[in-house]
Amino acid sequence: MRKEVDHIEEYRQELKELEAFKNDKSEMFETDDSADLEELHLRIKHQEIVESQYTRIRNEELWRIWIDLIYPWLEEEAMTQGLHVILDVDDEKLTGKITISGDRFFINNLYCDAKNYLEVMVHYANDFWISDENGLFVVEVLFDLYDKEKTSDKTQEIEKAKQDFNSFRLQHGKKVRFKFNP
């Protein structure tokens, strides 16, 4: 049995239409960039208040997984497959990023280490994406190396930040439909 789909031409046509739409200088809606910027600042303020309730504590298990297991395996794969691997860890924020790039990256079921390590990476990743740059594939993986411990309660400040945000949106004719879920 063979199944196949081909949406290349359809996709190319949509991209042409999108490009034409982006090049159209007339805007359908008036925008107020300063209001959008202020709304962004209010969102950031809310998130900073929520995060300030917590202290980050280094998670030794996550550290072992990312630094002691995954990265050494990626070093070996880089040597055998001709990859470029970068590990960036912010020791203060306890966050990290692994970037893998190269011409190709072989993963299959016969060589189980690659499949198993990639499953672990995806499982413990906060976010990841695959792209291409200058003819090379690029895989970027973001991860945390901490647990959160609540050290203070700022419920009143959080509520005030929500109210400020909602009232700002109402003043600028926007509906209050966004919900904050810390």
mmCIF file of N, CA, C and O in Angstrom, residues 10 44 52 62 69 97-98 106 141 154 165:
data_model
loop_
_atom_site.group_PDB
_atom_site.id
_atom_site.type_symbol
_atom_site.label_atom_id
_atom_site.label_comp_id
_atom_site.label_asym_id
_atom_site.label_seq_id
_atom_site.Cartn_x
_atom_site.Cartn_y
_atom_site.Cartn_z
ATOM 1 N N GLU A 10 -0.183 24.124 -3.751
ATOM 2 C CA GLU A 10 -1.180 24.808 -2.931
ATOM 3 C C GLU A 10 -0.494 25.709 -1.903
ATOM 4 O O GLU A 10 -0.876 26.863 -1.696
ATOM 5 N N ILE A 44 4.083 41.683 31.086
ATOM 6 C CA ILE A 44 5.396 41.351 31.658
ATOM 7 C C ILE A 44 5.405 41.624 33.156
ATOM 8 O O ILE A 44 5.916 40.816 33.941
ATOM 9 N N SER A 52 8.128 36.190 41.003
ATOM 10 C CA SER A 52 8.861 36.637 42.192
ATOM 11 C C SER A 52 8.416 35.908 43.461
ATOM 12 O O SER A 52 9.083 35.997 44.493
ATOM 13 N N LEU A 62 17.585 16.756 36.780
ATOM 14 C CA LEU A 62 17.584 17.398 35.466
ATOM 15 C C LEU A 62 19.005 17.753 35.030
ATOM 16 O O LEU A 62 19.353 17.627 33.850
ATOM 17 N N LEU A 69 24.346 13.249 30.776
ATOM 18 C CA LEU A 69 23.938 12.166 29.874
ATOM 19 C C LEU A 69 23.756 12.635 28.432
ATOM 20 O O LEU A 69 24.397 12.110 27.519
ATOM 21 N N LYS A 97 20.092 25.596 26.831
ATOM 22 C CA LYS A 97 19.724 25.454 25.425
ATOM 23 C C LYS A 97 20.783 24.594 24.759
ATOM 24 O O LYS A 97 21.979 24.792 24.981
ATOM 25 N N ILE A 98 20.333 23.638 23.974
ATOM 26 C CA ILE A 98 21.226 22.832 23.151
ATOM 27 C C ILE A 98 20.881 23.122 21.702
ATOM 28 O O ILE A 98 19.711 23.111 21.322
ATOM 29 N N PHE A 106 21.432 11.260 11.564
ATOM 30 C CA PHE A 106 20.828 9.941 11.394
ATOM 31 C C PHE A 106 20.212 9.444 12.693
ATOM 32 O O PHE A 106 20.867 9.412 13.729
ATOM 33 N N VAL A 141 16.872 23.131 21.395
ATOM 34 C CA VAL A 141 16.104 22.577 22.505
ATOM 35 C C VAL A 141 16.314 23.471 23.722
ATOM 36 O O VAL A 141 17.451 23.708 24.134
ATOM 37 N N LYS A 154 1.944 36.606 46.850
ATOM 38 C CA LYS A 154 1.679 37.940 46.320
ATOM 39 C C LYS A 154 0.335 37.975 45.596
ATOM 40 O O LYS A 154 0.190 38.606 44.558
ATOM 41 N N PHE A 165 -4.347 45.441 33.918
ATOM 42 C CA PHE A 165 -4.314 44.953 32.543
ATOM 43 C C PHE A 165 -5.706 44.995 31.912
ATOM 44 O O PHE A 165 -5.895 45.501 30.805
#
